[in-house]
Coordinates of N, CA, C and O and ligand atoms in Angstrom, one line a residue:
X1 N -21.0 3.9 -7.3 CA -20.6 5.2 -7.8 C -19.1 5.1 -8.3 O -18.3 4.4 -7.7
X2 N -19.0 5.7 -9.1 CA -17.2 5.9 -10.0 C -16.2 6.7 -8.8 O -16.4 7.7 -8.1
X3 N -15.5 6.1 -8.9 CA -14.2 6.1 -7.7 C -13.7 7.5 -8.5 O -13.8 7.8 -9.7
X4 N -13.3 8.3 -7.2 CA -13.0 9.3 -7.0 C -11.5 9.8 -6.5 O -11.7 10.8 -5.9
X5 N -10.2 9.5 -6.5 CA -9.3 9.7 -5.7 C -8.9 11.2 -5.6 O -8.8 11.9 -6.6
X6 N -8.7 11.6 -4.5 CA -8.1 12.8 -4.2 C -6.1 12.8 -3.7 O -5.8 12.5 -2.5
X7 N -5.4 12.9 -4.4 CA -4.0 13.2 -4.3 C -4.4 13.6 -2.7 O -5.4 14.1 -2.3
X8 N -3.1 13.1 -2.0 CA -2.9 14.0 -0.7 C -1.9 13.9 -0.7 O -1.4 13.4 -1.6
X9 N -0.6 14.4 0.8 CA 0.1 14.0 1.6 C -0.3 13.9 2.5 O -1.0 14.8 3.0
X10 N 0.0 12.6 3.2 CA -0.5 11.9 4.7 C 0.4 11.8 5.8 O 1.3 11.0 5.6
X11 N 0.5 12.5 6.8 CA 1.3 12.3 7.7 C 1.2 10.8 8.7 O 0.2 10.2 9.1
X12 N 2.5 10.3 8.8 CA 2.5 9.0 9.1 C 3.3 9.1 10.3 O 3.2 8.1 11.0
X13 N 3.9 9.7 10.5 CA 5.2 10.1 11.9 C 3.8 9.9 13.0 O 2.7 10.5 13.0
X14 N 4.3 8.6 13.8 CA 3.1 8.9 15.3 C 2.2 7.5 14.8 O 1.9 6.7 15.8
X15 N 1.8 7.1 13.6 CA 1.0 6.2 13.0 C 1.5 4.7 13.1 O 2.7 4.3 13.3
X16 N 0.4 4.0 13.0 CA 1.0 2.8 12.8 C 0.3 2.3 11.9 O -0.9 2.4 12.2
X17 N 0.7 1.2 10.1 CA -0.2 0.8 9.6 C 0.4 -0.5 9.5 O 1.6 -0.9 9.7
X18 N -1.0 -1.3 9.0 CA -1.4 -2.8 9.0 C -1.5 -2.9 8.0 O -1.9 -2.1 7.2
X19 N -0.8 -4.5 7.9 CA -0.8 -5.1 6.1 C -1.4 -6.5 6.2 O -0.7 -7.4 6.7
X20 N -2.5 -6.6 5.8 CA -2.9 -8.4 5.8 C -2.1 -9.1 5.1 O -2.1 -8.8 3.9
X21 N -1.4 -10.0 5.4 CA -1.3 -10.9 4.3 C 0.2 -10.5 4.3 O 0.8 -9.4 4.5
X22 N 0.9 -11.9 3.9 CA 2.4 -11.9 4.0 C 3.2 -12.2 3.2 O 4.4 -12.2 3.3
X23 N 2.4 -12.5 1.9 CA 3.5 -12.7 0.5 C 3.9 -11.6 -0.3 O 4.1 -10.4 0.1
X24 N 4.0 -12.1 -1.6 CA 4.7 -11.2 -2.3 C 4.1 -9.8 -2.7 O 4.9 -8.9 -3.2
X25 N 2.9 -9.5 -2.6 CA 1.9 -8.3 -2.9 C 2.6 -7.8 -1.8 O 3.5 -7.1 -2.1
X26 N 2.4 -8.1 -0.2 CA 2.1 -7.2 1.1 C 4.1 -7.2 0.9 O 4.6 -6.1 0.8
X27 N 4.8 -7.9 0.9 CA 6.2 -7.9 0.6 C 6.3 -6.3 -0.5 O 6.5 -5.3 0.2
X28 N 6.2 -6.1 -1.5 CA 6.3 -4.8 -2.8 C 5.9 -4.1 -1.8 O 6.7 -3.3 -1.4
X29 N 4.3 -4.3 -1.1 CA 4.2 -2.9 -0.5 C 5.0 -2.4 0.5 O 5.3 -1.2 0.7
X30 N 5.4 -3.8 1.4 CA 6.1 -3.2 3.0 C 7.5 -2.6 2.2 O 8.3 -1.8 2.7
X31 N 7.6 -3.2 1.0 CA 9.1 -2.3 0.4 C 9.4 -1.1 0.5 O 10.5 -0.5 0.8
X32 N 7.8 -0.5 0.0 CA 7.7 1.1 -0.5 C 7.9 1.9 1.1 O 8.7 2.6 1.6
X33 N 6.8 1.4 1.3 CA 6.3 2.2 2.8 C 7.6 2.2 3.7 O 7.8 3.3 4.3
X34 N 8.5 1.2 3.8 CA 10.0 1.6 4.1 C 10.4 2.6 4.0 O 10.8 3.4 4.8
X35 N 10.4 2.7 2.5 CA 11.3 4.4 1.9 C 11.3 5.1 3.2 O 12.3 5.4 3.9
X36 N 9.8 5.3 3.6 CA 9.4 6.4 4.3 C 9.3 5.8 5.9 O 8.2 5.7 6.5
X37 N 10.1 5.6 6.4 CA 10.2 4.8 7.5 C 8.7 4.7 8.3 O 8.6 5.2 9.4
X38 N 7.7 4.2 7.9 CA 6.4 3.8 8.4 C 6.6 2.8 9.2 O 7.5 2.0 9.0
X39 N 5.7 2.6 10.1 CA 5.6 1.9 11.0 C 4.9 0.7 11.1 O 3.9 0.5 11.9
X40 N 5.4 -0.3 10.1 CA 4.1 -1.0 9.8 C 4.3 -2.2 10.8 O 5.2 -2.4 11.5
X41 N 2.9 -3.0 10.6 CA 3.0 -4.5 11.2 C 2.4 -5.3 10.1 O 2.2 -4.8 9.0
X42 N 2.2 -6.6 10.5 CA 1.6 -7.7 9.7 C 1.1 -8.9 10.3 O 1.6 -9.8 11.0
X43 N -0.1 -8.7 9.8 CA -1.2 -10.0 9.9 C -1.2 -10.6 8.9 O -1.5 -10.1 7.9
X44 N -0.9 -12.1 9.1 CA -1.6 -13.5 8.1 C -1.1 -14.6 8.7 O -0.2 -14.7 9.5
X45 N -2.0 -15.7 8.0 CA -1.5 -16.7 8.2 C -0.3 -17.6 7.9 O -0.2 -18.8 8.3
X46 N 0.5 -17.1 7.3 CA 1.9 -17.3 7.0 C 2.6 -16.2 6.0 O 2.1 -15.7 5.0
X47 N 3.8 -15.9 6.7 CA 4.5 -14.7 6.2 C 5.7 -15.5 5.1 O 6.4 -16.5 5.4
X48 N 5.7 -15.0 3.7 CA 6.8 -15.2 3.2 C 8.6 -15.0 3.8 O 8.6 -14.2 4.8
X49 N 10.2 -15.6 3.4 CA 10.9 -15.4 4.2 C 11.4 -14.2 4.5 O 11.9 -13.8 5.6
X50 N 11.1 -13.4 3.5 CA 11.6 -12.0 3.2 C 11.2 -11.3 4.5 O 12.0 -11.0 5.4
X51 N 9.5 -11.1 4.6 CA 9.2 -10.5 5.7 C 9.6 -10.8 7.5 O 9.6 -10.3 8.6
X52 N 10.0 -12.4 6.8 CA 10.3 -13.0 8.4 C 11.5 -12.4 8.5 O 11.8 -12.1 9.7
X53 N 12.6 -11.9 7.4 CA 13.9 -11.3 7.8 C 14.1 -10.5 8.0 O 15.2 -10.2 8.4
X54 N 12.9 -9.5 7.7 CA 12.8 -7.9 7.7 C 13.0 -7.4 9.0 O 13.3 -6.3 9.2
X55 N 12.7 -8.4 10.2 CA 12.7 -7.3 11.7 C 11.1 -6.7 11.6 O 10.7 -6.4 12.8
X56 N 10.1 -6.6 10.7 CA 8.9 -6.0 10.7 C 8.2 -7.0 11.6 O 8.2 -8.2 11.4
X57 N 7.4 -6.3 12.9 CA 6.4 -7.2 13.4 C 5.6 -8.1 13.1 O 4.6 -7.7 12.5
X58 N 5.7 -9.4 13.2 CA 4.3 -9.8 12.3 C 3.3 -11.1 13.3 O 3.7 -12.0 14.0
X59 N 2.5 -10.9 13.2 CA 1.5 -11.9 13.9 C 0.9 -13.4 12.9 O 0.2 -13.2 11.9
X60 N 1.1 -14.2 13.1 CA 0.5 -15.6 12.6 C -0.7 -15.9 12.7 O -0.8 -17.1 13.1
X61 N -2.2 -15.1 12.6 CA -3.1 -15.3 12.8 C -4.2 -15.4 11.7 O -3.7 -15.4 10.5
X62 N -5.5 -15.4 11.7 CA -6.4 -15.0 10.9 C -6.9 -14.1 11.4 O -7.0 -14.1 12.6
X63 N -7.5 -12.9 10.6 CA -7.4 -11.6 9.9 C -8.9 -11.7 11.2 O -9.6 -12.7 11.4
X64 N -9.0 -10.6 11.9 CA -10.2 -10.3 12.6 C -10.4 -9.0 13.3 O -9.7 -8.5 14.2
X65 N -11.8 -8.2 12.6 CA -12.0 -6.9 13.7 C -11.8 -6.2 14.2 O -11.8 -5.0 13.8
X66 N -11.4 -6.7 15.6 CA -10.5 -5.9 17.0 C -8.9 -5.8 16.1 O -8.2 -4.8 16.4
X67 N -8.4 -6.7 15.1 CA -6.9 -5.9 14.7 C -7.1 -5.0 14.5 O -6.7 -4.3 15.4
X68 N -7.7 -4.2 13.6 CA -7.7 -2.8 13.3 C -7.4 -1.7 14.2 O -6.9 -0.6 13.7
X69 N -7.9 -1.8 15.8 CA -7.6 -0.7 16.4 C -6.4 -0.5 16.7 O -5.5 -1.4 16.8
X70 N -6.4 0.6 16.7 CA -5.4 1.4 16.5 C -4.1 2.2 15.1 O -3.1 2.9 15.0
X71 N -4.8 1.5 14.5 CA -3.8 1.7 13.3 C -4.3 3.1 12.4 O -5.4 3.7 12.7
X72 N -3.7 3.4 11.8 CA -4.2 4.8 11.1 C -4.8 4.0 9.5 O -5.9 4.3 8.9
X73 N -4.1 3.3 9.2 CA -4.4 2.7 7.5 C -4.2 1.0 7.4 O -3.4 0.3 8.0
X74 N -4.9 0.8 6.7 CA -4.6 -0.9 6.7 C -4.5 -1.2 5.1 O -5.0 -0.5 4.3
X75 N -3.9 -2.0 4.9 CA -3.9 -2.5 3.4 C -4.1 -3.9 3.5 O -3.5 -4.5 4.5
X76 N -5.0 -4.8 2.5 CA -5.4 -5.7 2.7 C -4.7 -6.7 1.2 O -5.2 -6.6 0.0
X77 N -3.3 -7.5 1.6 CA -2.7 -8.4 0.5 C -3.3 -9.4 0.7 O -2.6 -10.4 0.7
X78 N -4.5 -9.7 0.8 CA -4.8 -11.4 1.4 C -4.9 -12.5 0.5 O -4.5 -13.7 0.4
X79 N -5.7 -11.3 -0.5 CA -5.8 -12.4 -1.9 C -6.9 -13.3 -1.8 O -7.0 -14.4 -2.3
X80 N -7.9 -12.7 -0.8 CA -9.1 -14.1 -0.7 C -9.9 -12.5 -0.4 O -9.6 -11.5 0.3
X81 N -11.1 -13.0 -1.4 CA -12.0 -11.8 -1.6 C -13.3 -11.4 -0.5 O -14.2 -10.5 -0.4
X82 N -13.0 -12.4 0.3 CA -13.9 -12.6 1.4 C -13.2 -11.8 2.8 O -13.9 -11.2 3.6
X83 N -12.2 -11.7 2.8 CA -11.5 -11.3 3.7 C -11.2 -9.8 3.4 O -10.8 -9.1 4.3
X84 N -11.4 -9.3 1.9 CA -10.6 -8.1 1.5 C -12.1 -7.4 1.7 O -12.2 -6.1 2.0
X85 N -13.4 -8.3 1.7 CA -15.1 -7.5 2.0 C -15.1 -7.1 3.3 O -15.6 -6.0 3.6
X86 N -14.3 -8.4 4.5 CA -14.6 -7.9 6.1 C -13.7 -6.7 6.0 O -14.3 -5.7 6.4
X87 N -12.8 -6.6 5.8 CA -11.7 -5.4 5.6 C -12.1 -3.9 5.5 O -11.8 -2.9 6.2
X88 N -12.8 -4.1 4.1 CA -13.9 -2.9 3.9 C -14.6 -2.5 5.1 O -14.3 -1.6 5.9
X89 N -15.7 -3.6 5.1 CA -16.7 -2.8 6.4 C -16.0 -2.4 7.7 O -16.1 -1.3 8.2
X90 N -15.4 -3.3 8.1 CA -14.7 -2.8 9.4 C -13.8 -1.7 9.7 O -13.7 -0.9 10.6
X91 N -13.3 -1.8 8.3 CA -12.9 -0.3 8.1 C -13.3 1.5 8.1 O -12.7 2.6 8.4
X92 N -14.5 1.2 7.5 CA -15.5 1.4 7.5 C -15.8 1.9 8.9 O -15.9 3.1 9.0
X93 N -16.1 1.3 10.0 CA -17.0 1.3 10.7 C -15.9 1.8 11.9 O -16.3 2.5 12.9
X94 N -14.7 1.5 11.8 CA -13.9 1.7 12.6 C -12.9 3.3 12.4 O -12.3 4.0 13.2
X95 N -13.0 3.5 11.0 CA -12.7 4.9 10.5 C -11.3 4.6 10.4 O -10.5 5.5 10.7
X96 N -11.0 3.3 10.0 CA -9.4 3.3 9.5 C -9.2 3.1 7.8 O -9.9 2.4 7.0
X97 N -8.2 4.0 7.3 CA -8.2 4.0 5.8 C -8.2 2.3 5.0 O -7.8 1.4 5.7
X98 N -8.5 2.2 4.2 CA -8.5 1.0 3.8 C -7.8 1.0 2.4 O -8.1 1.9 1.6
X99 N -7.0 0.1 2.1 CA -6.2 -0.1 0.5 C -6.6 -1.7 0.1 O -6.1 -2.4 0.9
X100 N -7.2 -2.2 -0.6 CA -7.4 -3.8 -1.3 C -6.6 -4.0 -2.3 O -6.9 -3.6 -3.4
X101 N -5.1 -4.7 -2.1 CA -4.2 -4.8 -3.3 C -4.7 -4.9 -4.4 O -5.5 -5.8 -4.6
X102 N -4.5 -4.0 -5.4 CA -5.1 -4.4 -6.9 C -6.6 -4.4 -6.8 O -7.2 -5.3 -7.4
X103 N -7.0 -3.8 -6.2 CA -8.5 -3.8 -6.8 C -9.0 -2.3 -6.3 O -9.8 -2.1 -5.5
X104 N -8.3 -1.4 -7.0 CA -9.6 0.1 -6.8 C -10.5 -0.2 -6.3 O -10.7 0.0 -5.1
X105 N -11.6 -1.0 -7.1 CA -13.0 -1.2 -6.8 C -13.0 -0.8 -5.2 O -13.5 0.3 -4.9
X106 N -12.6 -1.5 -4.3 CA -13.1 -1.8 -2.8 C -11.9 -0.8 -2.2 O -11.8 -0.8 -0.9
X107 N -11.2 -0.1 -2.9 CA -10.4 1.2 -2.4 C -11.1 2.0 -1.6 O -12.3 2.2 -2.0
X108 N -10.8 2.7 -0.6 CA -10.6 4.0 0.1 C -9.8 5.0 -0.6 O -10.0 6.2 -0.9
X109 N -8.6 4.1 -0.7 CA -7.7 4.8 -0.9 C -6.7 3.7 -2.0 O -6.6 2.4 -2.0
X110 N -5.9 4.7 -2.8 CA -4.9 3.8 -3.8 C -3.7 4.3 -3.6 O -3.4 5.5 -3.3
X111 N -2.9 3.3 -3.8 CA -1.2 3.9 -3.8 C -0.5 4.6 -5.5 O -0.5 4.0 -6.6
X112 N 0.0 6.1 -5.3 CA 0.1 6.3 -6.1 C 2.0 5.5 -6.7 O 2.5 4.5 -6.3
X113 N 2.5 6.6 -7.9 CA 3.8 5.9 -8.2 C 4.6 7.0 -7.5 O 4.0 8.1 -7.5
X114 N 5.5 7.0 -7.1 CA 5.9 7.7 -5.8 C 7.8 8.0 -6.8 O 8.2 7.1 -7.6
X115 N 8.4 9.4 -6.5 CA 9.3 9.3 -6.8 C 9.8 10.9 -5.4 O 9.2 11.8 -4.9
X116 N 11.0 10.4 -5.2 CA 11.0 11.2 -3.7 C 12.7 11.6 -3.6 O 13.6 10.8 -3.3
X117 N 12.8 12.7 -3.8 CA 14.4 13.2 -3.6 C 14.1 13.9 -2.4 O 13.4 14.8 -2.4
X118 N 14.6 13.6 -1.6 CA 14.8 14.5 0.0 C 13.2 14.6 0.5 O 12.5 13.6 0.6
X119 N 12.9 15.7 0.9 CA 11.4 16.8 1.1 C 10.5 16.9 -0.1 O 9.2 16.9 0.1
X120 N 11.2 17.0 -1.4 CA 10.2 16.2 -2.6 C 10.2 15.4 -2.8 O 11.2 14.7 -3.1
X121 N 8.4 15.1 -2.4 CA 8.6 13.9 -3.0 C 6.8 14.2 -4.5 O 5.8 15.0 -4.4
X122 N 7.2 13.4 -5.3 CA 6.4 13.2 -6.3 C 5.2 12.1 -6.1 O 5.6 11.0 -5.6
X123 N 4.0 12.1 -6.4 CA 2.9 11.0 -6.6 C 2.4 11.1 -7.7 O 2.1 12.3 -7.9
X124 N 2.2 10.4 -8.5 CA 1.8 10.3 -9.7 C 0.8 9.1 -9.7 O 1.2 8.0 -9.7
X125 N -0.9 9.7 -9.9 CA -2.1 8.1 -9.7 C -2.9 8.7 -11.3 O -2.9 9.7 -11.9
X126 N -3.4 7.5 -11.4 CA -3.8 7.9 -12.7 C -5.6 7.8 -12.3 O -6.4 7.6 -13.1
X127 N -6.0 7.9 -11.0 CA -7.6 7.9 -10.8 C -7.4 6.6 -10.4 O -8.4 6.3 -9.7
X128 N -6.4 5.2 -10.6 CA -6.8 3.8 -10.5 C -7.3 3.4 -11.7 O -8.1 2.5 -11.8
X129 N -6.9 4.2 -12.7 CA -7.3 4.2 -14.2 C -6.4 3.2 -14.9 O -6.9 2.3 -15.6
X130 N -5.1 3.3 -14.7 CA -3.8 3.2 -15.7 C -2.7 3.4 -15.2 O -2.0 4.5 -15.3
X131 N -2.4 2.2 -14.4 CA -0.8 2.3 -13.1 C 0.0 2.2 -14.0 O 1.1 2.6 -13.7
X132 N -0.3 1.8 -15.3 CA 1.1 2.2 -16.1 C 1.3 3.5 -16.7 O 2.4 3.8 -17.2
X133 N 0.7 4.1 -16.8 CA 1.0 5.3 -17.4 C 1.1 5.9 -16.1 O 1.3 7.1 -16.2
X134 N 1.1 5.4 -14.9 CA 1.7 6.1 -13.2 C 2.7 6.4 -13.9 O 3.0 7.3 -14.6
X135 N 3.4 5.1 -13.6 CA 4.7 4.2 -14.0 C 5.4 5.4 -14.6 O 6.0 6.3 -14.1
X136 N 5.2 5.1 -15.8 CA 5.5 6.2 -16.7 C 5.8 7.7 -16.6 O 6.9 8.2 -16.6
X137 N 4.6 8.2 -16.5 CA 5.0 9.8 -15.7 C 5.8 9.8 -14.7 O 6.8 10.4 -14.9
X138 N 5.8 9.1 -13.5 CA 6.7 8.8 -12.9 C 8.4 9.1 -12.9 O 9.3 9.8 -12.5
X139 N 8.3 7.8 -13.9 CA 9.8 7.7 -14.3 C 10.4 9.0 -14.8 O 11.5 9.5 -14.3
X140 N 9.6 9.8 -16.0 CA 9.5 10.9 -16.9 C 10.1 11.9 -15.8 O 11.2 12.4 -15.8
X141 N 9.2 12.1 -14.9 CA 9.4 13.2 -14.0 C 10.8 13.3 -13.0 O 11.3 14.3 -12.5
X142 N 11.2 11.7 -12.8 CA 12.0 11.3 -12.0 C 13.3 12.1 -12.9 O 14.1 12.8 -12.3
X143 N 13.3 11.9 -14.3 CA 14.9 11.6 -15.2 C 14.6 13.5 -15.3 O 15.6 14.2 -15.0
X144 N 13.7 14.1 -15.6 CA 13.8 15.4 -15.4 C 14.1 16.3 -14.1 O 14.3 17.5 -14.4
X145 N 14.1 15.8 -12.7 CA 14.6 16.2 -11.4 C 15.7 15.7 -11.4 O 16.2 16.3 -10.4
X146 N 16.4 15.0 -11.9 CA 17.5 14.1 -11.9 C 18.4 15.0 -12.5 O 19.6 15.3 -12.1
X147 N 17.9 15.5 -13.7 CA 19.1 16.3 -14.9 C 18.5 18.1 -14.1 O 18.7 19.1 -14.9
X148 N 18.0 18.4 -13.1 CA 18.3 19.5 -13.0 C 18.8 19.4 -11.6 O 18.4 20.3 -10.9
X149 N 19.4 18.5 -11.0 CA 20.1 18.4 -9.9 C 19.7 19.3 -8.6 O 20.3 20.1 -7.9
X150 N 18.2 18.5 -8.5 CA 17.1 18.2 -7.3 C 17.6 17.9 -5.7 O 16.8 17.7 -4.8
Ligands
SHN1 C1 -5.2 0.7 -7.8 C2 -3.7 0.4 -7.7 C3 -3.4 -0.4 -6.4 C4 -3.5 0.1 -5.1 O1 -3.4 1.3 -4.7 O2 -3.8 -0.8 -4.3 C5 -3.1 -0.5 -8.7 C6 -3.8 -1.5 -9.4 C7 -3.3 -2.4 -10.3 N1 -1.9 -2.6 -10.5 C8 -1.8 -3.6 -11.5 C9 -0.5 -4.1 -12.0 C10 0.7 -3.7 -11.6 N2 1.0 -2.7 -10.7 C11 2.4 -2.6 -10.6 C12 3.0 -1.7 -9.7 C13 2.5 -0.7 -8.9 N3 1.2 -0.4 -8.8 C14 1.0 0.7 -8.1 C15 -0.3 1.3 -7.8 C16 -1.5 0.9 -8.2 N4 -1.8 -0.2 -8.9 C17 -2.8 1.6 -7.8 C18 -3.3 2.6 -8.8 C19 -2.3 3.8 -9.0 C20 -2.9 4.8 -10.0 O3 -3.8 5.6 -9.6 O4 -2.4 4.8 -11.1 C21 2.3 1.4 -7.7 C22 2.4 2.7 -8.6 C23 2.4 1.8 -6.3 C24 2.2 0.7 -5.3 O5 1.8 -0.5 -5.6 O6 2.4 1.1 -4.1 C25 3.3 0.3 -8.1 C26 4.6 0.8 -8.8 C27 5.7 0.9 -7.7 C28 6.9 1.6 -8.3 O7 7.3 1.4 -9.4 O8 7.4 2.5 -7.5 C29 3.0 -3.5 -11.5 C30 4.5 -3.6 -11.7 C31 5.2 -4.4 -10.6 O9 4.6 -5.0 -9.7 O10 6.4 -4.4 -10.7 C32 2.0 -4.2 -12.1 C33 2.2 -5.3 -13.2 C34 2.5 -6.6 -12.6 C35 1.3 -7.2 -11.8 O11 0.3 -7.4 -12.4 O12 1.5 -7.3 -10.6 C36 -3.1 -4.0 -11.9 C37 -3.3 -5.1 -13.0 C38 -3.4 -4.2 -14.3 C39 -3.5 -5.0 -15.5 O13 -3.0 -6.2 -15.6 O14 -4.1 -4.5 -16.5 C40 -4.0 -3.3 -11.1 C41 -5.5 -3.5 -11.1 C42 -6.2 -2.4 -11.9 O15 -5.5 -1.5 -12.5 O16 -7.4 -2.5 -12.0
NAI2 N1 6.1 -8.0 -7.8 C1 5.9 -9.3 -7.8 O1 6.7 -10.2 -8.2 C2 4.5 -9.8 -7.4 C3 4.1 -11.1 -7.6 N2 2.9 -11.5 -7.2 C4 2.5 -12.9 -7.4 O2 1.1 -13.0 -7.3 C5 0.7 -14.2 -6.6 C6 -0.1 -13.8 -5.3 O3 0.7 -13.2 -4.3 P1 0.0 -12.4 -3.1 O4 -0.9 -11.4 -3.7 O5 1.1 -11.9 -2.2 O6 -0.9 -13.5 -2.4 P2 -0.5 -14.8 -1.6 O7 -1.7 -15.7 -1.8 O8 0.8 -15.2 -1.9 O9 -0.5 -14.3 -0.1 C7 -1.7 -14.0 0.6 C8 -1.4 -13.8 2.1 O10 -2.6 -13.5 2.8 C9 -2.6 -14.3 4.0 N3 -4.0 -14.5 4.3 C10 -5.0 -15.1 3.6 N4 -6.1 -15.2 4.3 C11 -5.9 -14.6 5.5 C12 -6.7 -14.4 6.7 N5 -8.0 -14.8 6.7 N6 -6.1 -13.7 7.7 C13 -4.8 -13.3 7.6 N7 -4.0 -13.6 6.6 C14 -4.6 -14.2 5.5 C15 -1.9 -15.6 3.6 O11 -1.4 -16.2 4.8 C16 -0.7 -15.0 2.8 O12 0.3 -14.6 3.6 C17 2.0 -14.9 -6.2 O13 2.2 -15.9 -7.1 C18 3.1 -13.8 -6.3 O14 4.3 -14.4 -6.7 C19 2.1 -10.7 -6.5 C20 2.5 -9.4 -6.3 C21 3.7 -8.8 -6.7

């Protein structure tokens, strides 16, 4: 069936979320999720240096099952499509949100384009239709809170 996203805000104070995978994809994302001081960790089998310097938890393992408990959301950078499938179902089964870098298809859930002054904050998703025209609105929206001194 045709993917559906619903905009929300998600409370994350108290949460903890999980990123497979340690290069440059799960690197962009642990960027964002910072902004918002999230509490993330990280599973893979080798972490790029960036995340090794970050101070963010990370475990050297292959991706299995029992990780998932406890986390509120997981995002899967792995980049091997076999691992982004176990992710789903376990997710699935376990009732933790699930994100598959770049691929809506096996989404739960998608990251919108995020623009955030204080207490507003802005999301802008295009359905997982057209992250550039996120992009876009985005920015648009950003340079117009900007000139009314937000
Ligand atoms: C489904 C989703 C992913 C999800 O939620 O997992 C998705 C999917 C895809 N992205 C692609 C490409 C790029 N995405 C970015 C950047 C961002 N992408 C983000 C969100 C989303 N992108 C979700 C949908 C959101 C919505 O509803 O609109 C942002 C907003 C937020 C975030 O990533 O957290 C973040 C901006 C952060 C910021 O500016 O603040 C860049 C630029 C860059 O990296 O610098 C490139 C080009 C370089 C590259 O290719 O890497 C392609 C290939 C498209 C093609 O080639 O045609 C797909 C696949 C597809 O569209 O099918
Ligand atoms: N903004 C940018 O510049 C971006 C660039 N890229 C480029 O795209 C390419 C791909 O990068 P990535 O998507 O980060 O993929 P990647 O292949 O670099 O990283 C995949 C990660 O998943 C881990 N992994 C794989 N199987 C696993 C398993 N079974 N269990 C646990 N961990 C497992 C690996 O150890 C690795 O850390 C790179 O060339 C990168 O430079 C990607 C995203 C953003």
């Amino acid at each position: 069936m045709e993917k559906n996203f619903l905009p929300i805000a998600l409370n994350i104070a108290d949460e903890k979320i999980l990123i497979v995978g340690g290069g440059k994809s799960a690197w962009s994302k642990i960027q964002i999720l910072q902004r918002f001081d999230a509490d993330v960790e990280v599973i893979a089998l080798e972490v790029c240096d960036e995340i090794k310097e970050s101070g963010i938890p990370y475990a050297l393992k292959a991706y299995e099952e029992a990780d998932l408990d406890g986390y509120l959301m997981v995002y899967s950078c792995s980049n091997n499509a076999e691992v982004d499938q176990q992710i789903v179902r376990d997710g699935k089964a376990a009732g933790v949100l699930v994100n598959i870098h770049d691929q809506p298809a096996l989404c739960q859930f998608v990251s919108p384009a995020i623009h955030q002054q204080g207490d507003i904050r802005v999301a802008v998703s295009s359905n997982a239709k057209d992250v550039y025209a996120s992009i876009q609105v985005r920015n648009e929206i950003r340079t117009f809170l900007e000139s009314q001194n937000r």
